[in-house]
mmCIF file of C-alpha atoms in Angstrom:
data_model
loop_
_atom_site.group_PDB
_atom_site.id
_atom_site.type_symbol
_atom_site.label_atom_id
_atom_site.label_comp_id
_atom_site.label_asym_id
_atom_site.label_seq_id
_atom_site.Cartn_x
_atom_site.Cartn_y
_atom_site.Cartn_z
ATOM 1 C CA MET A 3 -5.201 -13.077 6.200
ATOM 2 C CA SER A 4 -6.617 -9.586 5.676
ATOM 3 C CA ILE A 5 -10.257 -8.564 5.594
ATOM 4 C CA SER A 6 -10.173 -4.834 4.939
ATOM 5 C CA LEU A 7 -9.344 -2.859 1.811
ATOM 6 C CA ARG A 8 -6.807 -0.753 3.694
ATOM 7 C CA LYS A 9 -3.716 -0.246 1.574
ATOM 8 C CA ILE A 10 -0.567 -2.054 2.617
ATOM 9 C CA THR A 11 1.570 -0.104 5.039
ATOM 10 C CA HIS A 12 5.199 0.796 4.529
ATOM 11 C CA GLN A 13 7.533 -1.977 5.605
ATOM 12 C CA VAL A 14 9.925 -1.184 8.453
ATOM 13 C CA LEU A 15 12.984 -3.301 9.169
ATOM 14 C CA VAL A 16 13.585 -3.572 12.921
ATOM 15 C CA GLY A 17 16.885 -5.392 13.315
ATOM 16 C CA ASN A 18 16.290 -8.570 11.328
ATOM 17 C CA VAL A 19 12.481 -8.477 11.614
ATOM 18 C CA LYS A 20 10.183 -7.127 8.892
ATOM 19 C CA VAL A 21 7.197 -5.179 10.212
ATOM 20 C CA GLY A 22 4.343 -4.060 7.952
ATOM 21 C CA GLY A 23 4.255 -4.020 4.176
ATOM 22 C CA GLY A 24 2.356 -7.305 4.050
ATOM 23 C CA ALA A 25 4.687 -9.152 6.446
ATOM 24 C CA PRO A 26 3.061 -11.363 9.112
ATOM 25 C CA ILE A 27 1.857 -9.522 12.217
ATOM 26 C CA VAL A 28 4.763 -9.390 14.670
ATOM 27 C CA VAL A 29 4.540 -10.194 18.396
ATOM 28 C CA GLN A 30 6.429 -7.997 20.810
ATOM 29 C CA SER A 31 6.780 -7.652 24.563
ATOM 30 C CA MET A 32 8.587 -5.572 27.178
ATOM 31 C CA THR A 33 10.861 -6.354 30.097
ATOM 32 C CA ASN A 34 10.101 -5.170 33.621
ATOM 33 C CA THR A 35 13.633 -5.503 34.951
ATOM 34 C CA ASP A 36 15.838 -2.566 35.880
ATOM 35 C CA THR A 37 17.780 -2.175 32.633
ATOM 36 C CA ALA A 38 20.832 -1.146 34.643
ATOM 37 C CA ASP A 39 20.835 -4.758 35.851
ATOM 38 C CA ALA A 40 22.312 -6.102 32.622
ATOM 39 C CA ALA A 41 22.370 -9.769 33.666
ATOM 40 C CA GLY A 42 18.768 -9.731 34.891
ATOM 41 C CA THR A 43 17.583 -7.933 31.768
ATOM 42 C CA VAL A 44 19.418 -10.369 29.490
ATOM 43 C CA ASN A 45 17.822 -13.309 31.276
ATOM 44 C CA GLN A 46 14.335 -11.880 30.885
ATOM 45 C CA ILE A 47 14.886 -10.999 27.213
ATOM 46 C CA ILE A 48 15.973 -14.599 26.611
ATOM 47 C CA GLU A 49 12.899 -15.870 28.455
ATOM 48 C CA LEU A 50 10.635 -13.671 26.315
ATOM 49 C CA ALA A 51 12.421 -14.592 23.091
ATOM 50 C CA ASP A 52 12.196 -18.309 23.884
ATOM 51 C CA ALA A 53 8.463 -17.858 24.452
ATOM 52 C CA GLY A 54 8.212 -16.376 20.954
ATOM 53 C CA SER A 55 8.535 -12.618 21.354
ATOM 54 C CA GLU A 56 9.970 -11.321 18.087
ATOM 55 C CA LEU A 57 10.742 -7.821 19.383
ATOM 56 C CA VAL A 58 11.554 -6.896 22.988
ATOM 57 C CA ARG A 59 11.357 -3.395 24.436
ATOM 58 C CA ILE A 60 13.468 -2.255 27.381
ATOM 59 C CA THR A 61 13.267 0.876 29.521
ATOM 60 C CA VAL A 62 16.059 3.402 28.965
ATOM 61 C CA ASN A 63 15.345 6.002 31.623
ATOM 62 C CA SER A 64 18.680 6.759 33.258
ATOM 63 C CA GLU A 65 22.384 7.005 32.595
ATOM 64 C CA GLU A 66 22.886 3.639 34.310
ATOM 65 C CA ALA A 67 20.315 2.031 32.016
ATOM 66 C CA ALA A 68 21.739 3.651 28.881
ATOM 67 C CA SER A 69 25.291 2.595 29.760
ATOM 68 C CA ALA A 70 24.135 -1.039 30.179
ATOM 69 C CA VAL A 71 22.477 -1.380 26.752
ATOM 70 C CA TRP A 72 25.652 -2.165 24.798
ATOM 71 C CA ASP A 73 26.578 -4.893 27.278
ATOM 72 C CA ILE A 74 23.046 -6.331 27.129
ATOM 73 C CA LYS A 75 23.182 -6.523 23.346
ATOM 74 C CA ASN A 76 26.606 -8.192 23.364
ATOM 75 C CA GLN A 77 25.605 -10.739 26.004
ATOM 76 C CA LEU A 78 22.560 -11.682 23.936
ATOM 77 C CA LEU A 79 24.613 -12.126 20.771
ATOM 78 C CA LYS A 80 27.161 -14.280 22.600
ATOM 79 C CA LYS A 81 24.314 -16.519 23.786
ATOM 80 C CA GLY A 82 23.006 -16.815 20.221
ATOM 81 C CA TYR A 83 20.061 -14.393 20.504
ATOM 82 C CA SER A 84 19.532 -11.784 17.791
ATOM 83 C CA VAL A 85 16.065 -10.648 18.888
ATOM 84 C CA PRO A 86 15.776 -6.894 18.152
ATOM 85 C CA ILE A 87 15.867 -4.638 21.208
ATOM 86 C CA ILE A 88 13.785 -1.452 21.381
ATOM 87 C CA GLY A 89 14.702 1.455 23.632
ATOM 88 C CA ASP A 90 11.743 3.034 25.451
ATOM 89 C CA PHE A 91 12.523 6.731 25.993
ATOM 90 C CA HIS A 92 10.645 9.387 27.966
ATOM 91 C CA PHE A 93 11.633 12.898 29.087
ATOM 92 C CA ASN A 94 15.444 12.558 28.785
ATOM 93 C CA GLY A 95 16.004 10.349 25.727
ATOM 94 C CA HIS A 96 17.696 13.136 23.762
ATOM 95 C CA ARG A 97 20.361 13.522 26.463
ATOM 96 C CA LEU A 98 20.899 9.776 26.891
ATOM 97 C CA LEU A 99 21.348 9.147 23.173
ATOM 98 C CA GLU A 100 23.789 12.035 22.940
ATOM 99 C CA LYS A 101 25.863 10.980 25.950
ATOM 100 C CA TYR A 102 25.837 7.230 25.215
ATOM 101 C CA PRO A 103 26.443 6.642 21.495
ATOM 102 C CA ASP A 104 27.010 2.923 22.181
ATOM 103 C CA CYS A 105 23.419 2.754 23.411
ATOM 104 C CA ALA A 106 22.153 4.602 20.335
ATOM 105 C CA GLU A 107 24.035 2.138 18.112
ATOM 106 C CA ALA A 108 23.091 -1.034 19.975
ATOM 107 C CA LEU A 109 19.331 -0.459 20.001
ATOM 108 C CA ASP A 110 17.342 -1.644 16.982
ATOM 109 C CA LYS A 111 14.542 0.901 17.361
ATOM 110 C CA TYR A 112 13.697 3.946 19.470
ATOM 111 C CA ARG A 113 10.292 4.532 21.035
ATOM 112 C CA ILE A 114 9.339 8.208 21.444
ATOM 113 C CA ASN A 115 6.216 9.519 23.209
ATOM 114 C CA PRO A 116 5.340 12.987 21.833
ATOM 115 C CA GLY A 117 3.632 13.858 25.128
ATOM 116 C CA ASN A 118 6.774 13.181 27.152
ATOM 117 C CA VAL A 119 9.576 14.220 24.828
ATOM 118 C CA GLY A 120 9.650 17.757 26.211
ATOM 119 C CA ARG A 121 7.501 20.596 27.530
ATOM 120 C CA GLY A 122 6.824 24.024 26.069
ATOM 121 C CA LYS A 123 9.722 25.493 24.125
ATOM 122 C CA SER A 124 11.904 22.437 24.740
ATOM 123 C CA ARG A 125 9.493 20.029 23.017
ATOM 124 C CA ASP A 126 10.396 20.665 19.375
ATOM 125 C CA PRO A 127 14.193 20.784 19.755
ATOM 126 C CA GLN A 128 14.212 17.645 21.935
ATOM 127 C CA PHE A 129 11.983 15.775 19.470
ATOM 128 C CA GLN A 130 14.285 16.952 16.675
ATOM 129 C CA MET A 131 17.342 15.626 18.508
ATOM 130 C CA MET A 132 15.736 12.188 18.920
ATOM 131 C CA VAL A 133 14.859 12.003 15.236
ATOM 132 C CA GLU A 134 18.315 13.197 14.208
ATOM 133 C CA PHE A 135 19.904 10.423 16.253
ATOM 134 C CA ALA A 136 17.598 7.922 14.541
ATOM 135 C CA CYS A 137 18.718 9.248 11.152
ATOM 136 C CA LYS A 138 22.389 9.222 12.175
ATOM 137 C CA TYR A 139 22.307 5.611 13.340
ATOM 138 C CA ASN A 140 19.796 4.469 10.699
ATOM 139 C CA LYS A 141 17.230 3.328 13.285
ATOM 140 C CA PRO A 142 13.452 3.146 12.948
ATOM 141 C CA VAL A 143 11.293 5.022 15.426
ATOM 142 C CA ARG A 144 7.934 4.220 16.987
ATOM 143 C CA ILE A 145 6.052 7.401 17.682
ATOM 144 C CA GLY A 146 3.860 6.126 20.493
ATOM 145 C CA VAL A 147 1.042 8.348 21.700
ATOM 146 C CA ASN A 148 -0.642 7.430 24.999
ATOM 147 C CA GLY A 149 -3.947 8.743 26.290
ATOM 148 C CA GLY A 150 -2.453 9.075 29.763
ATOM 149 C CA SER A 151 0.409 11.282 28.585
ATOM 150 C CA LEU A 152 -1.163 13.138 25.680
ATOM 151 C CA ASP A 153 0.665 16.049 24.069
ATOM 152 C CA GLN A 154 -0.997 18.949 25.859
ATOM 153 C CA ALA A 155 -0.157 21.461 23.140
ATOM 154 C CA VAL A 156 -2.188 19.515 20.572
ATOM 155 C CA PHE A 157 -4.982 18.837 23.048
ATOM 156 C CA THR A 158 -5.262 22.483 24.115
ATOM 157 C CA ARG A 159 -5.302 23.657 20.494
ATOM 158 C CA LEU A 160 -8.183 21.326 19.629
ATOM 159 C CA LEU A 161 -10.102 22.353 22.743
ATOM 160 C CA ASP A 162 -9.757 26.033 21.775
ATOM 161 C CA GLU A 163 -10.948 25.296 18.238
ATOM 162 C CA ASN A 164 -13.859 23.239 19.550
ATOM 163 C CA ARG A 165 -15.099 26.075 21.785
ATOM 164 C CA LEU A 166 -15.597 28.261 18.713
ATOM 165 C CA LEU A 167 -17.902 25.759 17.019
ATOM 166 C CA ALA A 168 -21.647 26.297 16.935
ATOM 167 C CA ASN A 169 -22.095 22.702 18.118
ATOM 168 C CA PRO A 170 -18.995 21.761 20.131
ATOM 169 C CA GLU A 171 -18.046 18.079 20.223
ATOM 170 C CA PRO A 172 -17.951 16.193 23.528
ATOM 171 C CA LEU A 173 -14.630 15.867 25.345
ATOM 172 C CA PRO A 174 -14.050 12.148 24.469
ATOM 173 C CA ALA A 175 -14.286 12.970 20.764
ATOM 174 C CA ILE A 176 -11.753 15.785 21.139
ATOM 175 C CA THR A 177 -9.437 13.460 23.070
ATOM 176 C CA ARG A 178 -9.583 10.852 20.293
ATOM 177 C CA LYS A 179 -8.830 13.496 17.693
ATOM 178 C CA ALA A 180 -5.915 14.834 19.736
ATOM 179 C CA ILE A 181 -4.374 11.363 20.066
ATOM 180 C CA VAL A 182 -4.540 10.700 16.325
ATOM 181 C CA LEU A 183 -3.411 14.197 15.377
ATOM 182 C CA SER A 184 -0.459 14.036 17.764
ATOM 183 C CA ALA A 185 0.759 10.877 16.043
ATOM 184 C CA LEU A 186 0.252 12.186 12.516
ATOM 185 C CA GLU A 187 1.786 15.612 13.164
ATOM 186 C CA SER A 188 4.788 14.050 14.892
ATOM 187 C CA ALA A 189 5.287 11.638 11.988
ATOM 188 C CA ALA A 190 5.089 14.507 9.487
ATOM 189 C CA LYS A 191 7.669 16.447 11.515
ATOM 190 C CA ALA A 192 9.950 13.399 11.617
ATOM 191 C CA GLU A 193 9.751 13.140 7.835
ATOM 192 C CA GLU A 194 10.608 16.825 7.494
ATOM 193 C CA LEU A 195 13.717 16.110 9.571
ATOM 194 C CA GLY A 196 14.806 13.346 7.198
ATOM 195 C CA LEU A 197 13.289 10.175 8.648
ATOM 196 C CA GLY A 198 11.740 8.088 5.872
ATOM 197 C CA LYS A 199 8.297 6.513 5.995
ATOM 198 C CA ASP A 200 10.061 3.149 6.069
ATOM 199 C CA LYS A 201 11.534 4.147 9.442
ATOM 200 C CA ILE A 202 8.307 5.212 11.148
ATOM 201 C CA ILE A 203 5.853 3.121 13.186
ATOM 202 C CA LEU A 204 2.855 4.747 14.863
ATOM 203 C CA SER A 205 0.803 3.714 17.883
ATOM 204 C CA CYS A 206 -2.092 5.401 19.666
ATOM 205 C CA LYS A 207 -2.801 3.591 22.908
ATOM 206 C CA ILE A 208 -5.601 4.050 25.409
ATOM 207 C CA SER A 209 -7.137 1.736 27.997
ATOM 208 C CA ASN A 210 -10.785 1.797 26.819
ATOM 209 C CA VAL A 211 -11.686 -0.877 24.259
ATOM 210 C CA GLN A 212 -14.280 1.036 22.227
ATOM 211 C CA GLU A 213 -12.213 4.229 22.288
ATOM 212 C CA LEU A 214 -9.142 2.340 21.076
ATOM 213 C CA ILE A 215 -11.048 0.814 18.168
ATOM 214 C CA GLN A 216 -12.350 4.213 17.053
ATOM 215 C CA ILE A 217 -8.912 5.809 17.346
ATOM 216 C CA TYR A 218 -7.165 3.174 15.228
ATOM 217 C CA GLU A 219 -9.928 3.117 12.625
ATOM 218 C CA ASP A 220 -9.487 6.886 12.253
ATOM 219 C CA LEU A 221 -5.688 6.640 12.214
ATOM 220 C CA ALA A 222 -5.675 3.827 9.638
ATOM 221 C CA SER A 223 -8.018 5.748 7.344
ATOM 222 C CA ARG A 224 -5.686 8.745 7.330
ATOM 223 C CA CYS A 225 -2.268 7.182 6.747
ATOM 224 C CA ASN A 226 -0.379 4.122 5.592
ATOM 225 C CA TYR A 227 2.351 4.173 8.217
ATOM 226 C CA THR A 228 3.158 0.863 9.858
ATOM 227 C CA LEU A 229 0.969 0.519 12.973
ATOM 228 C CA HIS A 230 1.651 -1.038 16.369
ATOM 229 C CA LEU A 231 -1.447 -2.176 18.282
ATOM 230 C CA GLY A 232 -1.950 -2.461 21.990
ATOM 231 C CA LEU A 233 -4.525 -1.721 24.657
ATOM 232 C CA THR A 234 -2.483 0.100 27.259
ATOM 233 C CA GLU A 235 -2.899 -0.724 30.948
ATOM 234 C CA ALA A 236 -5.045 -3.725 30.009
ATOM 235 C CA GLY A 237 -4.970 -5.073 33.565
ATOM 236 C CA MET A 238 -4.440 -8.451 35.206
ATOM 237 C CA GLY A 239 -5.551 -11.975 34.423
ATOM 238 C CA SER A 240 -8.707 -12.666 32.448
ATOM 239 C CA LYS A 241 -9.707 -8.979 32.381
ATOM 240 C CA GLY A 242 -6.504 -7.963 30.615
ATOM 241 C CA MET A 243 -6.631 -10.898 28.207
ATOM 242 C CA VAL A 244 -10.290 -10.413 27.293
ATOM 243 C CA SER A 245 -10.135 -6.634 26.830
ATOM 244 C CA SER A 246 -6.944 -6.781 24.766
ATOM 245 C CA SER A 247 -8.274 -9.594 22.587
ATOM 246 C CA ALA A 248 -11.597 -7.816 22.064
ATOM 247 C CA ALA A 249 -9.950 -4.581 20.921
ATOM 248 C CA LEU A 250 -7.110 -6.020 18.854
ATOM 249 C CA GLY A 251 -9.277 -8.752 17.343
ATOM 250 C CA VAL A 252 -11.739 -6.213 15.929
ATOM 251 C CA LEU A 253 -8.924 -4.102 14.476
ATOM 252 C CA MET A 254 -6.916 -6.957 12.967
ATOM 253 C CA GLN A 255 -10.065 -8.376 11.375
ATOM 254 C CA GLN A 256 -10.256 -5.065 9.487
ATOM 255 C CA GLY A 257 -6.644 -5.420 8.366
ATOM 256 C CA ILE A 258 -5.402 -2.820 10.863
ATOM 257 C CA GLY A 259 -2.168 -3.549 12.713
ATOM 258 C CA ASP A 260 1.309 -4.766 11.808
ATOM 259 C CA THR A 261 2.702 -5.591 15.251
ATOM 260 C CA ILE A 262 0.987 -6.185 18.597
ATOM 261 C CA ARG A 263 1.646 -6.288 22.312
ATOM 262 C CA ILE A 264 -0.688 -7.586 25.026
ATOM 263 C CA SER A 265 0.045 -5.257 27.956
ATOM 264 C CA LEU A 266 -0.825 -7.550 30.847
ATOM 265 C CA THR A 267 -0.070 -6.759 34.461
ATOM 266 C CA PRO A 268 1.668 -9.965 35.608
ATOM 267 C CA GLU A 269 0.554 -11.742 38.743
ATOM 268 C CA PRO A 270 3.034 -11.205 41.625
ATOM 269 C CA GLY A 271 6.093 -13.324 40.946
ATOM 270 C CA ALA A 272 4.647 -14.681 37.682
ATOM 271 C CA SER A 273 6.557 -14.964 34.422
ATOM 272 C CA ARG A 274 6.420 -12.061 31.996
ATOM 273 C CA THR A 275 5.925 -14.524 29.131
ATOM 274 C CA LYS A 276 2.138 -14.688 29.597
ATOM 275 C CA GLU A 277 1.694 -11.619 27.413
ATOM 276 C CA VAL A 278 3.637 -13.309 24.615
ATOM 277 C CA ILE A 279 1.550 -16.484 24.821
ATOM 278 C CA VAL A 280 -1.720 -14.529 24.756
ATOM 279 C CA ALA A 281 -0.580 -12.522 21.710
ATOM 280 C CA GLN A 282 0.383 -15.709 19.877
ATOM 281 C CA GLU A 283 -2.869 -17.460 20.757
ATOM 282 C CA LEU A 284 -4.881 -14.440 19.624
ATOM 283 C CA LEU A 285 -3.138 -14.423 16.239
ATOM 284 C CA GLN A 286 -3.380 -18.194 15.885
ATOM 285 C CA THR A 287 -7.032 -18.578 16.859
ATOM 286 C CA MET A 288 -7.916 -15.826 14.377
ATOM 287 C CA GLY A 289 -6.002 -17.612 11.639
ATOM 288 C CA PHE A 290 -3.336 -14.968 11.022
ATOM 289 C CA ARG A 291 -0.293 -16.993 12.103
ATOM 290 C CA SER A 292 0.679 -20.310 13.681
ATOM 291 C CA PHE A 293 3.105 -20.593 16.598
ATOM 292 C CA THR A 294 2.402 -23.773 18.579
ATOM 293 C CA PRO A 295 0.269 -26.862 17.966
ATOM 294 C CA MET A 296 -3.197 -26.019 19.268
ATOM 295 C CA VAL A 297 -5.025 -28.272 21.710
ATOM 296 C CA ILE A 298 -8.775 -28.629 21.205
ATOM 297 C CA ALA A 299 -10.489 -29.756 24.411
ATOM 298 C CA CYS A 300 -14.122 -29.971 25.507
ATOM 299 C CA PRO A 301 -15.284 -27.882 28.494
ATOM 300 C CA GLY A 302 -16.703 -30.873 30.342
ATOM 301 C CA CYS A 303 -20.222 -31.596 31.550
ATOM 302 C CA GLY A 304 -22.180 -34.135 33.608
ATOM 303 C CA ARG A 305 -20.886 -36.853 31.290
ATOM 304 C CA THR A 306 -17.291 -36.101 32.321
ATOM 305 C CA THR A 307 -17.359 -36.160 36.109
ATOM 306 C CA SER A 308 -13.719 -37.297 36.115
ATOM 307 C CA ASP A 309 -11.144 -34.543 35.606
ATOM 308 C CA TYR A 310 -8.794 -36.931 33.804
ATOM 309 C CA PHE A 311 -9.280 -35.319 30.382
ATOM 310 C CA GLN A 312 -8.637 -31.882 31.888
ATOM 311 C CA HIS A 313 -5.289 -32.969 33.266
ATOM 312 C CA LEU A 314 -4.376 -34.675 29.995
ATOM 313 C CA ALA A 315 -5.293 -31.603 27.936
ATOM 314 C CA GLN A 316 -3.221 -29.385 30.241
ATOM 315 C CA ASP A 317 -0.250 -31.759 30.206
ATOM 316 C CA ILE A 318 -0.305 -32.081 26.408
ATOM 317 C CA GLN A 319 -0.607 -28.318 25.895
ATOM 318 C CA THR A 320 2.296 -27.663 28.276
ATOM 319 C CA TYR A 321 4.370 -30.376 26.593
ATOM 320 C CA LEU A 322 3.769 -28.947 23.109
ATOM 321 C CA ARG A 323 4.648 -25.386 24.123
ATOM 322 C CA ASP A 324 7.756 -26.459 26.052
ATOM 323 C CA GLN A 325 9.047 -28.358 23.025
ATOM 324 C CA MET A 326 8.543 -25.536 20.510
ATOM 325 C CA PRO A 327 11.962 -23.850 20.942
ATOM 326 C CA ILE A 328 13.453 -27.142 19.650
ATOM 327 C CA TRP A 329 10.686 -28.119 17.241
ATOM 328 C CA ARG A 330 10.758 -24.778 15.375
ATOM 329 C CA THR A 331 13.933 -25.915 13.613
ATOM 330 C CA GLN A 332 13.554 -29.707 13.779
ATOM 331 C CA TYR A 333 9.955 -29.980 12.585
ATOM 332 C CA PRO A 334 8.962 -27.088 10.300
ATOM 333 C CA GLY A 335 5.191 -26.786 9.993
ATOM 334 C CA VAL A 336 4.414 -28.499 13.302
ATOM 335 C CA GLU A 337 3.141 -25.184 14.694
ATOM 336 C CA ALA A 338 -0.005 -25.548 12.559
ATOM 337 C CA MET A 339 -0.877 -28.977 13.959
ATOM 338 C CA GLU A 340 -4.088 -29.532 15.954
ATOM 339 C CA VAL A 341 -4.405 -32.011 18.829
ATOM 340 C CA ALA A 342 -7.833 -32.915 20.237
ATOM 341 C CA VAL A 343 -8.296 -34.160 23.809
ATOM 342 C CA MET A 344 -11.974 -34.999 24.277
ATOM 343 C CA GLY A 345 -13.856 -36.259 27.317
ATOM 344 C CA CYS A 346 -16.736 -38.463 26.165
ATOM 345 C CA VAL A 347 -18.425 -40.197 23.247
ATOM 346 C CA VAL A 348 -20.788 -37.317 22.314
ATOM 347 C CA ASN A 349 -18.314 -35.139 20.402
ATOM 348 C CA GLY A 350 -15.111 -37.047 21.172
ATOM 349 C CA PRO A 351 -14.718 -39.229 18.083
ATOM 350 C CA GLY A 352 -15.904 -36.508 15.690
ATOM 351 C CA GLU A 353 -13.578 -33.803 17.024
ATOM 352 C CA SER A 354 -10.702 -36.295 17.275
ATOM 353 C CA LYS A 355 -11.145 -37.249 13.616
ATOM 354 C CA SER A 356 -11.134 -33.583 12.560
ATOM 355 C CA ALA A 357 -7.795 -32.861 14.271
ATOM 356 C CA ASN A 358 -4.387 -34.026 13.053
ATOM 357 C CA ILE A 359 -4.281 -36.319 16.041
ATOM 358 C CA GLY A 360 -6.892 -36.777 18.729
ATOM 359 C CA ILE A 361 -7.943 -38.937 21.639
ATOM 360 C CA SER A 362 -11.487 -39.594 22.814
ATOM 361 C CA LEU A 363 -11.436 -40.430 26.506
ATOM 362 C CA PRO A 364 -14.261 -42.352 28.170
ATOM 363 C CA GLY A 365 -16.978 -40.368 29.906
ATOM 364 C CA THR A 366 -18.782 -41.405 33.071
ATOM 365 C CA GLY A 367 -20.172 -44.925 32.679
ATOM 366 C CA GLU A 368 -18.558 -45.466 29.268
ATOM 367 C CA THR A 369 -16.282 -48.371 28.391
ATOM 368 C CA PRO A 370 -12.831 -47.484 29.866
ATOM 369 C CA VAL A 371 -10.998 -47.283 26.551
ATOM 370 C CA ALA A 372 -9.630 -44.312 24.573
ATOM 371 C CA PRO A 373 -9.463 -44.540 20.764
ATOM 372 C CA VAL A 374 -6.757 -42.428 19.104
ATOM 373 C CA TYR A 375 -7.288 -40.962 15.625
ATOM 374 C CA GLU A 376 -4.573 -39.781 13.242
ATOM 375 C CA ASP A 377 -5.733 -37.733 10.260
ATOM 376 C CA GLY A 378 -9.254 -39.083 10.714
ATOM 377 C CA VAL A 379 -8.305 -42.752 10.991
ATOM 378 C CA LYS A 380 -8.360 -44.742 14.244
ATOM 379 C CA THR A 381 -4.861 -46.115 14.747
ATOM 380 C CA VAL A 382 -4.844 -47.453 18.306
ATOM 381 C CA THR A 383 -7.033 -47.820 21.381
ATOM 382 C CA LEU A 384 -5.404 -46.980 24.699
ATOM 383 C CA LYS A 385 -6.490 -48.388 28.050
ATOM 384 C CA GLY A 386 -5.185 -48.878 31.560
ATOM 385 C CA ASP A 387 -3.335 -46.575 33.953
ATOM 386 C CA HIS A 388 -0.808 -45.034 31.532
ATOM 387 C CA ILE A 389 -3.018 -43.488 28.849
ATOM 388 C CA ALA A 390 -1.461 -40.037 29.290
ATOM 389 C CA GLU A 391 2.139 -41.231 28.845
ATOM 390 C CA GLU A 392 1.193 -43.474 25.917
ATOM 391 C CA PHE A 393 -0.728 -40.713 24.149
ATOM 392 C CA GLN A 394 2.200 -38.318 24.556
ATOM 393 C CA GLY A 395 4.372 -40.936 22.880
ATOM 394 C CA VAL A 396 1.835 -41.256 20.042
ATOM 395 C CA VAL A 397 1.922 -37.471 19.559
ATOM 396 C CA GLN A 398 5.736 -37.445 19.452
ATOM 397 C CA ARG A 399 5.827 -40.258 16.874
ATOM 398 C CA TYR A 400 3.210 -38.490 14.746
ATOM 399 C CA ILE A 401 5.288 -35.298 14.734
ATOM 400 C CA GLU A 402 8.455 -37.164 13.775
ATOM 401 C CA SER A 403 6.729 -39.046 10.939
ATOM 402 C CA HIS A 404 4.799 -36.077 9.530
ATOM 403 C CA TYR A 405 7.164 -33.119 10.086
ATOM 404 C CA GLY A 406 10.609 -34.698 10.432
ATOM 405 C CA GLU A 407 13.388 -34.835 7.855
ATOM 406 C CA GLN A 408 12.207 -38.096 6.306
ATOM 407 C CA ALA A 409 8.693 -36.685 5.866
ATOM 408 C CA ARG A 410 10.108 -33.572 4.167
ATOM 409 C CA GLU A 411 12.288 -35.662 1.850
ATOM 410 C CA LYS A 412 9.281 -37.798 0.955
ATOM 411 C CA SER A 413 7.152 -34.762 0.136
ATOM 412 C CA VAL A 414 9.879 -33.328 -2.098
ATOM 413 C CA ALA A 415 10.300 -36.629 -3.925
#
């Protein structure tokens, strides 16, 4: 699904994952473990991959971290995981890649921040070293500009030029220009050093929604590099989810963006997988991709004073997502299925009929029965104390009959 007339970006192969060039928008995430802790990092990568992250970035900030990367990659492969691993480098990446060739070889992509690759006279040679390692090991590179660590040389140059104008632009406009220009100039330099367009991904992240939209619209209009989207430092909970979805939704609706990350601050002790789930749900609700059967549920009102339908909707949604690591291979196509869990007679039957499978639970004062609809046809009416367990069984049987091997053989015949 693409709305804009923006030309298709160059396709970049990151490990075994195609990014850009008309490929589906890719979901990625990042670990927050100490990469030097190989076992802990492997476990979190597996957790993220099982949740559906198609690319996983790890911090490579020290010699201990760099020396652990080869072991991390091997442990993942032994456990049957081929998810591409991206090395996030700042300040000392040139030295780490030089000293630890196993790390340079094991990583599937390097992430370079032009604002942190080096200062003053050291900037250009250190950036050159990073690109040369990418060329040597045939690795793609994300040139990731951040508003919080903007290349000061570019920023200062634009400020000096702006002062000479008869009508100088405001500082936010200069900052946006500096972010975009830093990415484009760095990409041009990487090409001069031998890195092909099919090895370059750009990102320009900032934490303000409207600023981010303007930056990416400008960037997309000036190049056809593959683009990674993300609202940096999005925040915690609903704030982070809403702001990220608002910014990325506007951009993707214009056809801008080839891979995304939702940069949520996790709740203390919470799983890192929330950012993966939010990214998937954003793509799925916008109609770009399907990952997990979606549950349609009413918000509730005075007709639904019981919270029974809320618990059932939550249980069904959790059940569907927990089963997806198995269902992805057993039941191809099941990720596009819709399940409706409705709470009363007002919209219940209608919404249930519109979904692949739906249940209309009784509202307050209604007859205590729950009709179940499959592809618009009522197939059974559930009642009693075990409606939830019985409906889960109905859902499982529907999946087996419509997406299982026998269903596929029947469709081919």
